[in-house]
mmCIF file of C-alpha atoms in Angstrom:
data_model
loop_
_atom_site.group_PDB
_atom_site.id
_atom_site.type_symbol
_atom_site.label_atom_id
_atom_site.label_comp_id
_atom_site.label_asym_id
_atom_site.label_seq_id
_atom_site.Cartn_x
_atom_site.Cartn_y
_atom_site.Cartn_z
ATOM 1 C CA MET A 30 -0.040 0.078 -0.044
ATOM 2 C CA ILE A 31 2.796 2.479 0.970
ATOM 3 C CA ARG A 32 4.911 1.341 -2.208
ATOM 4 C CA ARG A 33 1.667 1.997 -4.555
ATOM 5 C CA LYS A 34 1.172 5.198 -2.839
ATOM 6 C CA LEU A 35 4.606 6.455 -3.173
ATOM 7 C CA LYS A 36 4.684 5.374 -6.774
ATOM 8 C CA SER A 37 1.425 7.342 -7.585
ATOM 9 C CA THR A 38 2.952 10.332 -5.720
ATOM 10 C CA LEU A 39 6.462 10.358 -7.890
ATOM 11 C CA PHE A 40 4.343 10.038 -11.083
ATOM 12 C CA LEU A 41 2.076 12.708 -10.137
ATOM 13 C CA ILE A 42 5.138 15.090 -9.365
ATOM 14 C CA LYS A 43 6.475 14.283 -12.855
ATOM 15 C CA ALA A 44 2.971 14.847 -14.507
ATOM 16 C CA LEU A 45 2.961 18.127 -12.810
ATOM 17 C CA ARG A 46 6.087 19.194 -13.965
ATOM 18 C CA HIS A 47 5.545 18.246 -17.647
ATOM 19 C CA ALA A 48 2.365 20.398 -17.532
ATOM 20 C CA ALA A 49 4.382 23.352 -17.428
ATOM 21 C CA VAL A 50 1.914 25.567 -15.673
ATOM 22 C CA TRP A 51 0.630 25.505 -12.094
ATOM 23 C CA ILE A 52 -2.286 23.481 -11.218
ATOM 24 C CA PRO A 53 -4.144 24.225 -8.018
ATOM 25 C CA ILE A 54 -3.659 21.562 -5.173
ATOM 26 C CA ARG A 55 -7.547 20.793 -4.893
ATOM 27 C CA LYS A 56 -7.194 19.616 -8.721
ATOM 28 C CA TRP A 57 -4.181 17.039 -8.335
ATOM 29 C CA GLN A 58 -6.465 14.272 -7.931
ATOM 30 C CA HIS A 59 -8.360 14.811 -11.093
ATOM 31 C CA PHE A 60 -5.167 15.846 -13.069
ATOM 32 C CA LEU A 61 -3.476 12.427 -11.833
ATOM 33 C CA ARG A 62 -6.330 10.137 -13.132
ATOM 34 C CA LEU A 63 -6.125 11.820 -16.446
ATOM 35 C CA ALA A 64 -2.608 11.886 -16.605
ATOM 36 C CA GLN A 65 -2.481 8.221 -15.597
ATOM 37 C CA ASN A 66 -5.032 7.253 -18.357
ATOM 38 C CA ARG A 67 -2.914 9.032 -20.958
ATOM 39 C CA GLN A 68 0.073 7.648 -20.316
ATOM 40 C CA LYS A 69 -1.216 4.188 -20.104
ATOM 41 C CA ARG A 70 -2.779 4.639 -23.799
ATOM 42 C CA LEU A 71 -0.430 7.057 -25.345
ATOM 43 C CA GLY A 72 2.836 6.720 -23.214
ATOM 44 C CA SER A 73 2.722 10.468 -23.065
ATOM 45 C CA LEU A 74 1.810 13.223 -20.381
ATOM 46 C CA PRO A 75 -0.346 16.346 -20.882
ATOM 47 C CA ARG A 76 1.402 19.619 -21.460
ATOM 48 C CA PHE A 77 -0.349 23.014 -21.258
ATOM 49 C CA ARG A 78 2.418 25.673 -22.086
ATOM 50 C CA GLY A 79 3.566 25.702 -25.827
ATOM 51 C CA SER A 80 1.154 22.902 -26.908
ATOM 52 C CA LYS A 81 -1.018 22.709 -30.000
ATOM 53 C CA GLY A 82 -2.585 19.183 -29.735
ATOM 54 C CA ILE A 83 -5.920 18.553 -29.328
ATOM 55 C CA ASN A 84 -5.244 16.212 -26.480
ATOM 56 C CA ASP A 85 -3.498 18.902 -24.395
ATOM 57 C CA MET A 86 -6.731 21.054 -25.319
ATOM 58 C CA ILE A 87 -9.051 18.519 -23.961
ATOM 59 C CA ALA A 88 -7.133 17.974 -20.637
ATOM 60 C CA PHE A 89 -6.541 21.503 -20.142
ATOM 61 C CA SER A 90 -10.306 22.116 -20.430
ATOM 62 C CA ALA A 91 -11.340 19.405 -18.278
ATOM 63 C CA ILE A 92 -8.853 20.338 -15.430
ATOM 64 C CA PHE A 93 -9.574 24.360 -15.293
ATOM 65 C CA TYR A 94 -13.076 24.551 -16.806
ATOM 66 C CA HIS A 95 -14.942 21.534 -16.515
ATOM 67 C CA ASP A 96 -14.173 19.840 -13.171
ATOM 68 C CA ALA A 97 -17.511 20.585 -11.459
ATOM 69 C CA ASP A 98 -20.737 18.491 -11.726
ATOM 70 C CA MET A 99 -21.510 18.784 -15.104
ATOM 71 C CA SER A 100 -24.178 16.110 -15.153
ATOM 72 C CA PRO A 101 -26.814 18.455 -16.590
ATOM 73 C CA TYR A 102 -25.130 18.185 -19.836
ATOM 74 C CA THR A 103 -22.997 15.060 -19.815
ATOM 75 C CA ASP A 104 -26.051 12.614 -18.454
ATOM 76 C CA LYS A 105 -27.521 11.673 -21.816
ATOM 77 C CA LEU A 106 -31.010 11.965 -20.459
ATOM 78 C CA LYS A 107 -30.779 15.058 -18.252
ATOM 79 C CA VAL A 108 -29.194 17.027 -21.184
ATOM 80 C CA ARG A 109 -32.488 16.687 -23.133
ATOM 81 C CA ASP A 110 -33.877 19.350 -20.945
ATOM 82 C CA PHE A 111 -31.144 21.852 -21.574
ATOM 83 C CA ILE A 112 -31.408 20.970 -25.307
ATOM 84 C CA ALA A 113 -35.398 21.463 -25.349
ATOM 85 C CA LYS A 114 -34.785 25.101 -23.657
ATOM 86 C CA THR A 115 -32.042 25.974 -25.598
ATOM 87 C CA ILE A 116 -33.021 25.146 -29.191
ATOM 88 C CA GLY A 117 -36.578 23.330 -28.978
ATOM 89 C CA THR A 118 -37.871 19.596 -28.537
ATOM 90 C CA ARG A 119 -37.972 19.100 -32.190
ATOM 91 C CA PHE A 120 -34.481 18.332 -32.535
ATOM 92 C CA LEU A 121 -34.778 15.540 -29.804
ATOM 93 C CA SER A 122 -34.745 11.914 -30.336
ATOM 94 C CA GLU A 123 -37.745 9.609 -29.282
ATOM 95 C CA ILE A 124 -37.299 7.927 -26.183
ATOM 96 C CA SER A 125 -39.879 4.935 -25.537
ATOM 97 C CA GLN A 126 -38.821 3.469 -22.238
ATOM 98 C CA ILE A 127 -36.397 4.485 -19.247
ATOM 99 C CA ALA A 128 -35.181 2.045 -16.322
ATOM 100 C CA ASP A 129 -32.569 1.648 -13.746
ATOM 101 C CA ARG A 130 -32.007 -1.874 -15.109
ATOM 102 C CA VAL A 131 -31.842 -3.809 -18.385
ATOM 103 C CA GLU A 132 -34.109 -6.112 -16.858
ATOM 104 C CA ASP A 133 -36.985 -3.904 -16.259
ATOM 105 C CA LEU A 134 -37.088 -2.913 -19.920
ATOM 106 C CA ASP A 135 -39.858 -4.635 -22.128
ATOM 107 C CA LEU A 136 -37.395 -5.768 -24.906
ATOM 108 C CA GLU A 137 -40.321 -6.720 -27.243
ATOM 109 C CA LYS A 138 -41.202 -3.498 -27.698
ATOM 110 C CA ALA A 139 -37.631 -2.340 -28.134
ATOM 111 C CA VAL A 140 -37.106 -4.379 -31.143
ATOM 112 C CA GLY A 141 -35.730 -2.044 -34.117
ATOM 113 C CA CYS A 142 -34.564 0.317 -31.588
ATOM 114 C CA PHE A 143 -31.259 1.054 -29.696
ATOM 115 C CA ILE A 144 -30.991 0.119 -26.027
ATOM 116 C CA LYS A 145 -28.309 2.812 -24.310
ATOM 117 C CA THR A 146 -26.948 3.672 -21.336
ATOM 118 C CA ASN A 147 -26.820 7.645 -20.115
ATOM 119 C CA HIS A 148 -23.380 7.592 -18.048
ATOM 120 C CA ASP A 149 -20.768 6.348 -20.140
ATOM 121 C CA SER A 150 -19.220 5.745 -23.557
ATOM 122 C CA GLY A 151 -20.104 2.727 -25.901
ATOM 123 C CA GLY A 152 -23.113 1.640 -23.810
ATOM 124 C CA HIS A 153 -25.361 0.975 -26.621
ATOM 125 C CA PHE A 154 -27.009 -1.998 -28.503
ATOM 126 C CA GLN A 155 -28.937 -1.973 -31.706
ATOM 127 C CA LEU A 156 -31.843 -4.813 -30.974
ATOM 128 C CA LYS A 157 -32.549 -5.743 -34.728
ATOM 129 C CA ASP A 158 -34.289 -9.018 -33.473
ATOM 130 C CA ILE A 159 -35.779 -10.336 -30.156
ATOM 131 C CA SER A 160 -33.177 -13.510 -30.383
ATOM 132 C CA GLN A 161 -30.375 -10.912 -29.839
ATOM 133 C CA GLN A 162 -32.002 -9.815 -26.167
ATOM 134 C CA GLU A 163 -29.629 -12.020 -24.201
ATOM 135 C CA GLU A 164 -26.790 -10.497 -26.165
ATOM 136 C CA ALA A 165 -28.379 -7.057 -25.341
ATOM 137 C CA LYS A 166 -28.584 -7.666 -21.801
ATOM 138 C CA GLU A 167 -24.853 -8.897 -21.219
ATOM 139 C CA LYS A 168 -23.692 -5.930 -22.770
ATOM 140 C CA ILE A 169 -25.871 -3.493 -21.157
ATOM 141 C CA ARG A 170 -25.317 -5.050 -17.762
ATOM 142 C CA LYS A 171 -21.578 -4.782 -18.263
ATOM 143 C CA HIS A 172 -21.939 -0.936 -18.719
ATOM 144 C CA MET A 173 -24.178 -0.431 -16.001
ATOM 145 C CA ARG A 174 -21.795 -2.219 -13.549
ATOM 146 C CA ASN A 175 -19.589 0.754 -14.536
ATOM 147 C CA LYS A 176 -21.058 3.246 -12.066
ATOM 148 C CA ASP A 177 -18.316 5.500 -11.696
ATOM 149 C CA TYR A 178 -17.038 5.747 -15.153
ATOM 150 C CA GLY A 179 -15.953 9.297 -14.866
ATOM 151 C CA ARG A 180 -13.496 8.968 -12.165
ATOM 152 C CA GLN A 181 -11.444 5.918 -13.684
ATOM 153 C CA LYS A 182 -10.081 7.884 -16.599
ATOM 154 C CA GLY A 183 -10.112 11.399 -15.156
ATOM 155 C CA GLU A 184 -13.461 12.440 -17.061
ATOM 156 C CA TYR A 185 -14.868 13.841 -13.609
ATOM 157 C CA MET A 186 -17.581 15.693 -15.613
ATOM 158 C CA TYR A 187 -19.225 12.317 -16.012
ATOM 159 C CA HIS A 188 -18.597 10.951 -12.257
ATOM 160 C CA SER A 189 -22.038 12.453 -10.941
ATOM 161 C CA ILE A 190 -24.504 10.455 -13.203
ATOM 162 C CA ILE A 191 -26.612 8.015 -11.762
ATOM 163 C CA PRO A 192 -26.860 5.112 -14.592
ATOM 164 C CA LYS A 193 -29.960 4.649 -16.337
ATOM 165 C CA VAL A 194 -30.782 2.354 -19.319
ATOM 166 C CA TYR A 195 -33.152 3.755 -21.868
ATOM 167 C CA VAL A 196 -34.846 2.786 -25.424
ATOM 168 C CA GLU A 197 -34.537 5.262 -28.424
ATOM 169 C CA ARG A 198 -35.960 4.878 -31.818
ATOM 170 C CA PRO A 199 -33.446 5.048 -34.588
ATOM 171 C CA PHE A 200 -33.054 7.756 -37.353
ATOM 172 C CA LEU A 201 -33.085 7.252 -41.097
ATOM 173 C CA ALA A 202 -30.383 8.777 -43.506
ATOM 174 C CA ARG A 203 -31.668 11.205 -45.891
ATOM 175 C CA ALA A 204 -32.581 9.865 -49.408
ATOM 176 C CA ASP A 205 -29.206 11.409 -51.046
ATOM 177 C CA GLN A 206 -27.030 9.756 -48.567
ATOM 178 C CA SER A 207 -26.279 5.785 -48.504
ATOM 179 C CA THR A 208 -25.507 6.102 -44.721
ATOM 180 C CA LEU A 209 -26.585 7.600 -41.418
ATOM 181 C CA LYS A 210 -23.764 9.879 -40.675
ATOM 182 C CA VAL A 211 -22.926 11.795 -37.386
ATOM 183 C CA TRP A 212 -21.652 15.147 -37.153
ATOM 184 C CA ARG A 213 -19.337 16.209 -34.486
ATOM 185 C CA ILE A 214 -18.722 19.888 -34.212
ATOM 186 C CA PHE A 215 -16.059 21.460 -32.030
ATOM 187 C CA PHE A 216 -16.955 24.666 -30.217
ATOM 188 C CA HIS A 217 -14.854 27.123 -27.953
ATOM 189 C CA TYR A 218 -17.575 29.235 -26.158
ATOM 190 C CA GLY A 219 -20.042 28.874 -28.901
ATOM 191 C CA LYS A 220 -17.322 29.363 -31.761
ATOM 192 C CA ASN A 221 -17.025 26.813 -34.298
ATOM 193 C CA ILE A 222 -13.148 25.461 -34.284
ATOM 194 C CA LEU A 223 -13.325 22.179 -36.068
ATOM 195 C CA ILE A 224 -15.962 19.930 -37.992
ATOM 196 C CA GLN A 225 -16.215 16.028 -37.811
ATOM 197 C CA VAL A 226 -18.350 13.777 -39.750
ATOM 198 C CA ASN A 227 -18.591 9.914 -39.126
ATOM 199 C CA GLU A 228 -19.631 7.383 -41.617
ATOM 200 C CA CYS A 229 -21.187 5.734 -38.488
ATOM 201 C CA SER A 230 -23.157 2.758 -40.053
ATOM 202 C CA SER A 231 -20.287 0.729 -41.197
ATOM 203 C CA MET A 232 -16.815 -0.436 -39.628
ATOM 204 C CA PRO A 233 -14.282 0.536 -39.674
ATOM 205 C CA ASP A 234 -15.399 4.064 -38.794
ATOM 206 C CA LEU A 235 -14.215 6.671 -41.559
ATOM 207 C CA THR A 236 -13.881 10.222 -40.073
ATOM 208 C CA HIS A 237 -13.629 13.239 -42.220
ATOM 209 C CA ILE A 238 -12.228 16.413 -40.848
ATOM 210 C CA TYR A 239 -12.974 19.932 -41.966
ATOM 211 C CA SER A 240 -12.096 23.566 -41.115
ATOM 212 C CA PRO A 241 -14.682 25.916 -39.895
ATOM 213 C CA SER A 242 -14.772 27.420 -43.542
ATOM 214 C CA PHE A 243 -15.404 23.714 -44.800
ATOM 215 C CA ALA A 244 -12.228 23.064 -46.382
ATOM 216 C CA PRO A 245 -11.152 19.455 -46.095
ATOM 217 C CA ILE A 246 -8.112 18.712 -43.785
ATOM 218 C CA THR A 247 -7.809 15.096 -43.417
ATOM 219 C CA ARG A 248 -9.876 11.594 -42.916
ATOM 220 C CA TYR A 249 -8.980 8.654 -40.938
ATOM 221 C CA TYR A 250 -10.122 5.400 -39.521
ATOM 222 C CA SER A 251 -11.368 5.847 -35.817
ATOM 223 C CA HIS A 252 -11.226 3.912 -32.801
ATOM 224 C CA ASN A 253 -10.731 0.253 -34.004
ATOM 225 C CA ARG A 254 -7.974 1.133 -36.652
ATOM 226 C CA GLY A 255 -5.963 3.103 -34.240
ATOM 227 C CA ASP A 256 -6.774 6.686 -35.612
ATOM 228 C CA ALA A 257 -4.598 6.061 -38.587
ATOM 229 C CA LEU A 258 -4.505 8.934 -40.967
ATOM 230 C CA ILE A 259 -5.296 8.592 -44.694
ATOM 231 C CA GLU A 260 -3.217 10.345 -46.825
ATOM 232 C CA SER A 261 -3.417 8.770 -50.101
ATOM 233 C CA GLU A 262 -7.131 9.177 -50.785
ATOM 234 C CA LYS A 263 -8.857 12.027 -52.353
ATOM 235 C CA LEU A 264 -10.617 14.150 -49.724
ATOM 236 C CA LEU A 265 -14.133 14.813 -50.461
ATOM 237 C CA PRO A 266 -15.973 18.293 -50.252
ATOM 238 C CA ILE A 267 -18.024 18.512 -47.252
ATOM 239 C CA THR A 268 -21.150 19.251 -49.454
ATOM 240 C CA SER A 269 -20.997 15.293 -50.087
ATOM 241 C CA HIS A 270 -22.310 14.678 -46.893
ATOM 242 C CA ILE A 271 -24.934 17.564 -46.410
ATOM 243 C CA THR A 272 -26.499 20.491 -48.184
ATOM 244 C CA GLU A 273 -24.627 23.621 -47.249
ATOM 245 C CA GLU A 274 -28.006 25.007 -45.902
ATOM 246 C CA GLY A 275 -28.219 22.130 -43.535
ATOM 247 C CA LEU A 276 -24.717 22.499 -42.359
ATOM 248 C CA ARG A 277 -25.112 26.130 -41.211
ATOM 249 C CA GLN A 278 -28.357 25.252 -39.368
ATOM 250 C CA MET A 279 -26.420 22.550 -37.592
ATOM 251 C CA ILE A 280 -23.677 24.929 -36.795
ATOM 252 C CA ALA A 281 -26.017 27.377 -35.543
ATOM 253 C CA LEU A 282 -27.830 24.922 -33.378
ATOM 254 C CA GLY A 283 -24.378 23.802 -31.905
ATOM 255 C CA GLU A 284 -23.262 27.661 -31.050
ATOM 256 C CA LYS A 285 -26.424 28.034 -29.250
ATOM 257 C CA CYS A 286 -25.689 24.973 -27.032
ATOM 258 C CA THR A 287 -22.223 25.373 -26.556
ATOM 259 C CA ALA A 288 -21.895 29.171 -25.819
ATOM 260 C CA ASP A 289 -21.130 28.896 -22.179
ATOM 261 C CA PHE A 290 -18.416 25.805 -22.482
ATOM 262 C CA HIS A 291 -14.660 26.462 -22.761
ATOM 263 C CA PHE A 292 -14.497 23.256 -24.977
ATOM 264 C CA CYS A 293 -17.415 21.178 -26.069
ATOM 265 C CA ARG A 294 -18.376 19.022 -29.228
ATOM 266 C CA PHE A 295 -21.978 19.292 -30.281
ATOM 267 C CA ASP A 296 -22.992 15.841 -31.925
ATOM 268 C CA ALA A 297 -26.055 15.623 -34.228
ATOM 269 C CA PHE A 298 -27.796 13.714 -37.141
ATOM 270 C CA ASP A 299 -28.760 14.697 -40.451
ATOM 271 C CA THR A 300 -32.049 12.721 -40.984
ATOM 272 C CA THR A 301 -35.287 12.390 -42.753
ATOM 273 C CA GLU A 302 -36.781 14.226 -40.042
ATOM 274 C CA GLY A 303 -34.401 16.852 -40.015
ATOM 275 C CA ILE A 304 -31.542 17.695 -37.566
ATOM 276 C CA LYS A 305 -31.589 15.714 -34.516
ATOM 277 C CA PHE A 306 -29.553 16.046 -31.524
ATOM 278 C CA SER A 307 -27.587 13.334 -30.182
ATOM 279 C CA GLU A 308 -25.310 14.281 -27.317
ATOM 280 C CA LEU A 309 -22.722 17.011 -25.854
ATOM 281 C CA THR A 310 -19.285 15.549 -25.807
ATOM 282 C CA PHE A 311 -16.354 17.297 -23.365
ATOM 283 C CA MET A 312 -13.692 14.533 -23.655
ATOM 284 C CA PRO A 313 -13.932 12.756 -26.771
ATOM 285 C CA ILE A 314 -11.915 9.770 -26.851
ATOM 286 C CA SER A 315 -10.779 10.604 -23.325
ATOM 287 C CA GLY A 316 -8.352 13.074 -24.777
ATOM 288 C CA CYS A 317 -6.174 10.293 -26.305
ATOM 289 C CA PHE A 318 -6.143 10.560 -30.112
ATOM 290 C CA ASN A 319 -2.998 9.097 -31.759
ATOM 291 C CA GLU A 320 -0.031 11.803 -31.337
ATOM 292 C CA GLU A 321 0.195 12.728 -35.049
ATOM 293 C CA LEU A 322 -3.627 13.141 -35.302
ATOM 294 C CA SER A 323 -3.778 15.166 -32.287
ATOM 295 C CA GLU A 324 -1.246 17.729 -33.789
ATOM 296 C CA ILE A 325 -3.167 17.958 -37.303
ATOM 297 C CA LEU A 326 -6.595 18.576 -35.287
ATOM 298 C CA GLY A 327 -5.024 20.933 -32.770
ATOM 299 C CA ARG A 328 -3.354 23.061 -35.158
ATOM 300 C CA GLU A 329 -6.324 23.883 -37.075
ATOM 301 C CA MET A 330 -8.290 24.295 -33.655
ATOM 302 C CA MET A 331 -5.782 26.723 -32.157
ATOM 303 C CA GLN A 332 -5.955 28.956 -35.345
ATOM 304 C CA HIS A 333 -9.524 29.631 -34.363
ATOM 305 C CA ALA A 334 -9.098 29.777 -30.530
ATOM 306 C CA PRO A 335 -5.506 31.271 -30.098
ATOM 307 C CA ASN A 336 -6.451 31.895 -26.289
ATOM 308 C CA PHE A 337 -7.570 28.569 -25.698
ATOM 309 C CA PHE A 338 -4.806 27.912 -22.954
ATOM 310 C CA LYS A 339 -5.429 30.904 -20.871
ATOM 311 C CA ILE A 340 -5.823 29.890 -17.201
ATOM 312 C CA PRO A 341 -9.066 31.362 -15.546
#
């Protein structure tokens, strides 16, 4: 026990020095968890002075701006109240059931829908047929057991969420699109600093990146392909995914919903029913994009938020 505490203390000292800015003592435990997760996944540590990578931007915002109870915005159920007040209920999905346990859901009525958890990342299962119910229960139970998701990886804005499970009706892609794509637009106090669109219906998950002026930057496979950059393929114009009018409407909605946040990603779908809100994300990929990609995305974002690393 003493040896473990000593090891943790020495690691914290190393991480604090590498950050290159003063971090208040009350935030040290939070920073320790965040730095440990980064070290484990990437073999690197956060740095807040002279950095231009998105990983450091995410970590800085989490430590200095989003370390309080953010559950009204991070809880996938509670945030619906905020969205309804900010932009209106017509942008919300249809939820038919909410429960404390997956066993309390009527899964026969959930066929064709998504079963989701409200408190963590990756807690979802599309129940296409009732024969999948045991598989669905097993996956959702696993996520529901993870009751303190936020503390484990330094994502403290998630740690006050009471786990729930719910059933959500899926959306359909517009007729001119072969797949339903998820738009993930990054904001700094309501100012668009990066646009991301994912081909979410197929694996691997192909991700396209654009500047706020809609210029293509790069594209890569996310998560299961290690965020590998694709440099040889032709970059697609942003209007191949959405009409310019639709994109401008989505950005305007995101501006309203993120106006009070130092760093926030507004996620939404462009569907047959119009734009539909997905979630607000404050720590995408836990701030662990691969290092090369982190620099590419961060350089673009810093052009539009040059004072991002200003300590409050």
